[in-house]
Amino acid sequence: MDRLTDIIDATEETADGVTEVSKVTEDQATSIEQVAAVVDELSETTASLASDSTMIYEASQYQHEVIDDIQAELTNAAELVDETDE
């Protein structure tokens, strides 16, 4: 009878251990889901920043082109003024 009692006690302890492991596993799964959500948000933010950076770069390139055009026009105007003065 003592052997049967020992087996029952060991089985109950094992069941308690399995329940505890199950709780820890659920907590880990929740943590993993939270980390995955943060990673998704970071991915979206990174993609948005990359898009913004591209737009800023393209706008900067356009500004340089406009500045180059203005400088060319000013150079032409200065040459015309020089020719008129002569």
Tab-separated table of N, CA and C in Angstrom:
chain	number	residue	atom	x	y	z
A	1	MET	N	0.819	-1.197	0.000
A	1	MET	CA	0.000	0.000	0.000
A	1	MET	C	0.863	1.261	0.000
A	2	ASP	N	1.989	1.203	0.724
A	2	ASP	CA	2.882	2.360	0.761
A	2	ASP	C	3.423	2.674	-0.633
A	3	ARG	N	3.686	1.642	-1.378
A	3	ARG	CA	4.204	1.832	-2.741
A	3	ARG	C	3.159	2.523	-3.602
A	4	LEU	N	1.920	2.147	-3.477
A	4	LEU	CA	0.832	2.756	-4.236
A	4	LEU	C	0.661	4.214	-3.831
A	5	THR	N	0.768	4.505	-2.566
A	5	THR	CA	0.677	5.881	-2.075
A	5	THR	C	1.822	6.711	-2.629
A	6	ASP	N	3.015	6.137	-2.664
A	6	ASP	CA	4.170	6.846	-3.218
A	6	ASP	C	3.961	7.155	-4.708
A	7	ILE	N	3.408	6.190	-5.435
A	7	ILE	CA	3.154	6.399	-6.861
A	7	ILE	C	2.107	7.491	-7.061
A	8	ILE	N	1.069	7.476	-6.246
A	8	ILE	CA	0.012	8.498	-6.342
A	8	ILE	C	0.601	9.876	-6.029
A	9	ASP	N	1.410	9.956	-4.961
A	9	ASP	CA	2.031	11.234	-4.587
A	9	ASP	C	2.959	11.729	-5.704
A	10	ALA	N	3.735	10.827	-6.257
A	10	ALA	CA	4.660	11.201	-7.328
A	10	ALA	C	3.882	11.662	-8.563
A	11	THR	N	2.787	11.003	-8.853
A	11	THR	CA	1.952	11.371	-10.002
A	11	THR	C	1.354	12.762	-9.793
A	12	GLU	N	0.895	13.034	-8.570
A	12	GLU	CA	0.337	14.363	-8.262
A	12	GLU	C	1.417	15.444	-8.378
A	13	GLU	N	2.624	15.133	-7.886
A	13	GLU	CA	3.722	16.096	-7.991
A	13	GLU	C	4.087	16.331	-9.457
A	14	THR	N	4.084	15.271	-10.229
A	14	THR	CA	4.370	15.396	-11.662
A	14	THR	C	3.307	16.236	-12.344
A	15	ALA	N	2.051	16.002	-11.977
A	15	ALA	CA	0.950	16.787	-12.554
A	15	ALA	C	1.096	18.256	-12.182
A	16	ASP	N	1.466	18.532	-10.938
A	16	ASP	CA	1.693	19.917	-10.515
A	16	ASP	C	2.838	20.537	-11.308
A	17	GLY	N	3.897	19.748	-11.507
A	17	GLY	CA	5.043	20.237	-12.290
A	17	GLY	C	4.645	20.518	-13.730
A	18	VAL	N	3.853	19.633	-14.310
A	18	VAL	CA	3.397	19.828	-15.688
A	18	VAL	C	2.529	21.085	-15.777
A	19	THR	N	1.677	21.297	-14.795
A	19	THR	CA	0.832	22.501	-14.765
A	19	THR	C	1.694	23.756	-14.692
A	20	GLU	N	2.721	23.712	-13.866
A	20	GLU	CA	3.626	24.864	-13.721
A	20	GLU	C	4.385	25.119	-15.022
A	21	VAL	N	4.872	24.071	-15.646
A	21	VAL	CA	5.573	24.214	-16.923
A	21	VAL	C	4.629	24.777	-17.975
A	22	SER	N	3.396	24.328	-17.952
A	22	SER	CA	2.392	24.820	-18.902
A	22	SER	C	2.170	26.326	-18.720
A	23	LYS	N	2.088	26.764	-17.466
A	23	LYS	CA	1.914	28.198	-17.188
A	23	LYS	C	3.110	28.998	-17.699
A	24	VAL	N	4.315	28.490	-17.454
A	24	VAL	CA	5.528	29.168	-17.906
A	24	VAL	C	5.545	29.222	-19.436
A	25	THR	N	5.160	28.132	-20.074
A	25	THR	CA	5.125	28.085	-21.538
A	25	THR	C	4.135	29.096	-22.091
A	26	GLU	N	2.977	29.207	-21.456
A	26	GLU	CA	1.976	30.200	-21.886
A	26	GLU	C	2.529	31.618	-21.727
A	27	ASP	N	3.215	31.864	-20.611
A	27	ASP	CA	3.816	33.186	-20.393
A	27	ASP	C	4.867	33.489	-21.465
A	28	GLN	N	5.663	32.485	-21.801
A	28	GLN	CA	6.670	32.678	-22.837
A	28	GLN	C	6.019	32.948	-24.188
A	29	ALA	N	4.937	32.236	-24.474
A	29	ALA	CA	4.231	32.450	-25.737
A	29	ALA	C	3.689	33.871	-25.801
A	30	THR	N	3.157	34.347	-24.687
A	30	THR	CA	2.656	35.722	-24.636
A	30	THR	C	3.792	36.708	-24.857
A	31	SER	N	4.926	36.469	-24.219
A	31	SER	CA	6.081	37.348	-24.396
A	31	SER	C	6.552	37.342	-25.840
A	32	ILE	N	6.581	36.181	-26.460
A	32	ILE	CA	7.011	36.080	-27.859
A	32	ILE	C	6.050	36.852	-28.759
A	33	GLU	N	4.763	36.749	-28.486
A	33	GLU	CA	3.776	37.494	-29.277
A	33	GLU	C	3.987	39.001	-29.120
A	34	GLN	N	4.291	39.431	-27.894
A	34	GLN	CA	4.532	40.856	-27.658
A	34	GLN	C	5.779	41.322	-28.397
A	35	VAL	N	6.821	40.519	-28.372
A	35	VAL	CA	8.049	40.871	-29.088
A	35	VAL	C	7.774	40.928	-30.587
A	36	ALA	N	7.015	39.978	-31.094
A	36	ALA	CA	6.684	39.957	-32.517
A	36	ALA	C	5.906	41.218	-32.910
A	37	ALA	N	5.007	41.660	-32.049
A	37	ALA	CA	4.244	42.880	-32.333
A	37	ALA	C	5.166	44.093	-32.384
A	38	VAL	N	6.119	44.154	-31.470
A	38	VAL	CA	7.076	45.268	-31.462
A	38	VAL	C	7.940	45.229	-32.728
A	39	VAL	N	8.376	44.039	-33.121
A	39	VAL	CA	9.190	43.894	-34.330
A	39	VAL	C	8.390	44.348	-35.554
A	40	ASP	N	7.107	43.991	-35.610
A	40	ASP	CA	6.257	44.434	-36.720
A	40	ASP	C	6.166	45.953	-36.769
A	41	GLU	N	5.971	46.565	-35.602
A	41	GLU	CA	5.891	48.029	-35.545
A	41	GLU	C	7.205	48.657	-36.006
A	42	LEU	N	8.323	48.089	-35.553
A	42	LEU	CA	9.628	48.616	-35.960
A	42	LEU	C	9.837	48.466	-37.463
A	43	SER	N	9.374	47.360	-38.016
A	43	SER	CA	9.500	47.151	-39.462
A	43	SER	C	8.708	48.204	-40.226
A	44	GLU	N	7.490	48.464	-39.764
A	44	GLU	CA	6.660	49.482	-40.418
A	44	GLU	C	7.304	50.862	-40.304
A	45	THR	N	7.825	51.165	-39.126
A	45	THR	CA	8.476	52.463	-38.916
A	45	THR	C	9.711	52.592	-39.796
A	46	THR	N	10.488	51.525	-39.886
A	46	THR	CA	11.689	51.537	-40.718
A	46	THR	C	11.328	51.743	-42.185
A	47	ALA	N	10.294	51.062	-42.635
A	47	ALA	CA	9.855	51.216	-44.025
A	47	ALA	C	9.386	52.644	-44.282
A	48	SER	N	8.678	53.207	-43.328
A	48	SER	CA	8.209	54.588	-43.461
A	48	SER	C	9.383	55.560	-43.497
A	49	LEU	N	10.358	55.336	-42.631
A	49	LEU	CA	11.545	56.202	-42.618
A	49	LEU	C	12.322	56.088	-43.923
A	50	ALA	N	12.410	54.886	-44.449
A	50	ALA	CA	13.110	54.696	-45.721
A	50	ALA	C	12.392	55.457	-46.833
A	51	SER	N	11.088	55.394	-46.834
A	51	SER	CA	10.298	56.111	-47.836
A	51	SER	C	10.492	57.619	-47.684
A	52	ASP	N	10.436	58.088	-46.437
A	52	ASP	CA	10.644	59.512	-46.175
A	52	ASP	C	12.035	59.948	-46.623
A	53	SER	N	13.032	59.122	-46.334
A	53	SER	CA	14.404	59.443	-46.723
A	53	SER	C	14.526	59.543	-48.239
A	54	THR	N	13.867	58.639	-48.936
A	54	THR	CA	13.896	58.664	-50.397
A	54	THR	C	13.267	59.949	-50.914
A	55	MET	N	12.122	60.322	-50.343
A	55	MET	CA	11.459	61.557	-50.783
A	55	MET	C	12.328	62.781	-50.492
A	56	ILE	N	12.968	62.796	-49.335
A	56	ILE	CA	13.847	63.920	-48.984
A	56	ILE	C	15.019	63.984	-49.951
A	57	TYR	N	15.612	62.841	-50.268
A	57	TYR	CA	16.729	62.797	-51.204
A	57	TYR	C	16.289	63.315	-52.574
A	58	GLU	N	15.132	62.853	-53.054
A	58	GLU	CA	14.648	63.290	-54.368
A	58	GLU	C	14.361	64.791	-54.374
A	59	ALA	N	13.796	65.302	-53.283
A	59	ALA	CA	13.539	66.739	-53.187
A	59	ALA	C	14.846	67.515	-53.178
A	60	SER	N	15.833	66.992	-52.485
A	60	SER	CA	17.144	67.637	-52.437
A	60	SER	C	17.775	67.669	-53.828
A	61	GLN	N	17.675	66.552	-54.550
A	61	GLN	CA	18.204	66.503	-55.913
A	61	GLN	C	17.512	67.542	-56.799
A	62	TYR	N	16.196	67.652	-56.662
A	62	TYR	CA	15.441	68.631	-57.442
A	62	TYR	C	15.894	70.049	-57.087
A	63	GLN	N	16.090	70.312	-55.802
A	63	GLN	CA	16.555	71.633	-55.377
A	63	GLN	C	17.909	71.950	-56.003
A	64	HIS	N	18.795	70.986	-56.031
A	64	HIS	CA	20.107	71.209	-56.644
A	64	HIS	C	19.961	71.530	-58.128
A	65	GLU	N	19.064	70.837	-58.798
A	65	GLU	CA	18.836	71.103	-60.217
A	65	GLU	C	18.302	72.521	-60.421
A	66	VAL	N	17.367	72.933	-59.569
A	66	VAL	CA	16.803	74.284	-59.669
A	66	VAL	C	17.889	75.320	-59.407
A	67	ILE	N	18.714	75.070	-58.405
A	67	ILE	CA	19.805	76.004	-58.091
A	67	ILE	C	20.769	76.089	-59.269
A	68	ASP	N	21.091	74.940	-59.860
A	68	ASP	CA	21.976	74.944	-61.031
A	68	ASP	C	21.358	75.742	-62.176
A	69	ASP	N	20.051	75.576	-62.399
A	69	ASP	CA	19.354	76.326	-63.454
A	69	ASP	C	19.391	77.827	-63.168
A	70	ILE	N	19.159	78.198	-61.914
A	70	ILE	CA	19.174	79.620	-61.537
A	70	ILE	C	20.577	80.188	-61.736
A	71	GLN	N	21.603	79.434	-61.325
A	71	GLN	CA	22.974	79.913	-61.515
A	71	GLN	C	23.296	80.081	-63.003
A	72	ALA	N	22.818	79.162	-63.824
A	72	ALA	CA	23.044	79.283	-65.266
A	72	ALA	C	22.355	80.531	-65.810
A	73	GLU	N	21.142	80.783	-65.375
A	73	GLU	CA	20.406	81.977	-65.824
A	73	GLU	C	21.114	83.254	-65.359
A	74	LEU	N	21.610	83.236	-64.128
A	74	LEU	CA	22.321	84.418	-63.622
A	74	LEU	C	23.615	84.650	-64.407
A	75	THR	N	24.282	83.565	-64.744
A	75	THR	CA	25.508	83.673	-65.546
A	75	THR	C	25.179	84.257	-66.921
A	76	ASN	N	24.116	83.756	-67.533
A	76	ASN	CA	23.682	84.290	-68.828
A	76	ASN	C	23.319	85.760	-68.726
A	77	ALA	N	22.604	86.108	-67.655
A	77	ALA	CA	22.216	87.513	-67.480
A	77	ALA	C	23.454	88.385	-67.285
A	78	ALA	N	24.411	87.910	-66.536
A	78	ALA	CA	25.634	88.675	-66.294
A	78	ALA	C	26.392	88.857	-67.599
A	79	GLU	N	26.441	87.820	-68.432
A	79	GLU	CA	27.117	87.939	-69.728
A	79	GLU	C	26.419	88.942	-70.630
A	80	LEU	N	25.072	88.944	-70.579
A	80	LEU	CA	24.316	89.912	-71.385
A	80	LEU	C	24.592	91.347	-70.906
A	81	VAL	N	24.668	91.488	-69.592
A	81	VAL	CA	24.951	92.814	-69.044
A	81	VAL	C	26.354	93.243	-69.485
A	82	ASP	N	27.311	92.330	-69.419
A	82	ASP	CA	28.671	92.650	-69.856
A	82	ASP	C	28.688	93.040	-71.322
A	83	GLU	N	27.968	92.320	-72.154
A	83	GLU	CA	27.925	92.626	-73.573
A	83	GLU	C	27.274	93.983	-73.827
A	84	THR	N	26.256	94.275	-73.024
A	84	THR	CA	25.568	95.561	-73.186
A	84	THR	C	26.463	96.699	-72.763
A	85	ASP	N	27.256	96.510	-71.743
A	85	ASP	CA	28.167	97.548	-71.262
A	85	ASP	C	29.263	97.817	-72.268
A	86	GLU	N	29.627	96.827	-73.044
A	86	GLU	CA	30.715	96.994	-73.998
A	86	GLU	C	30.219	97.690	-75.173
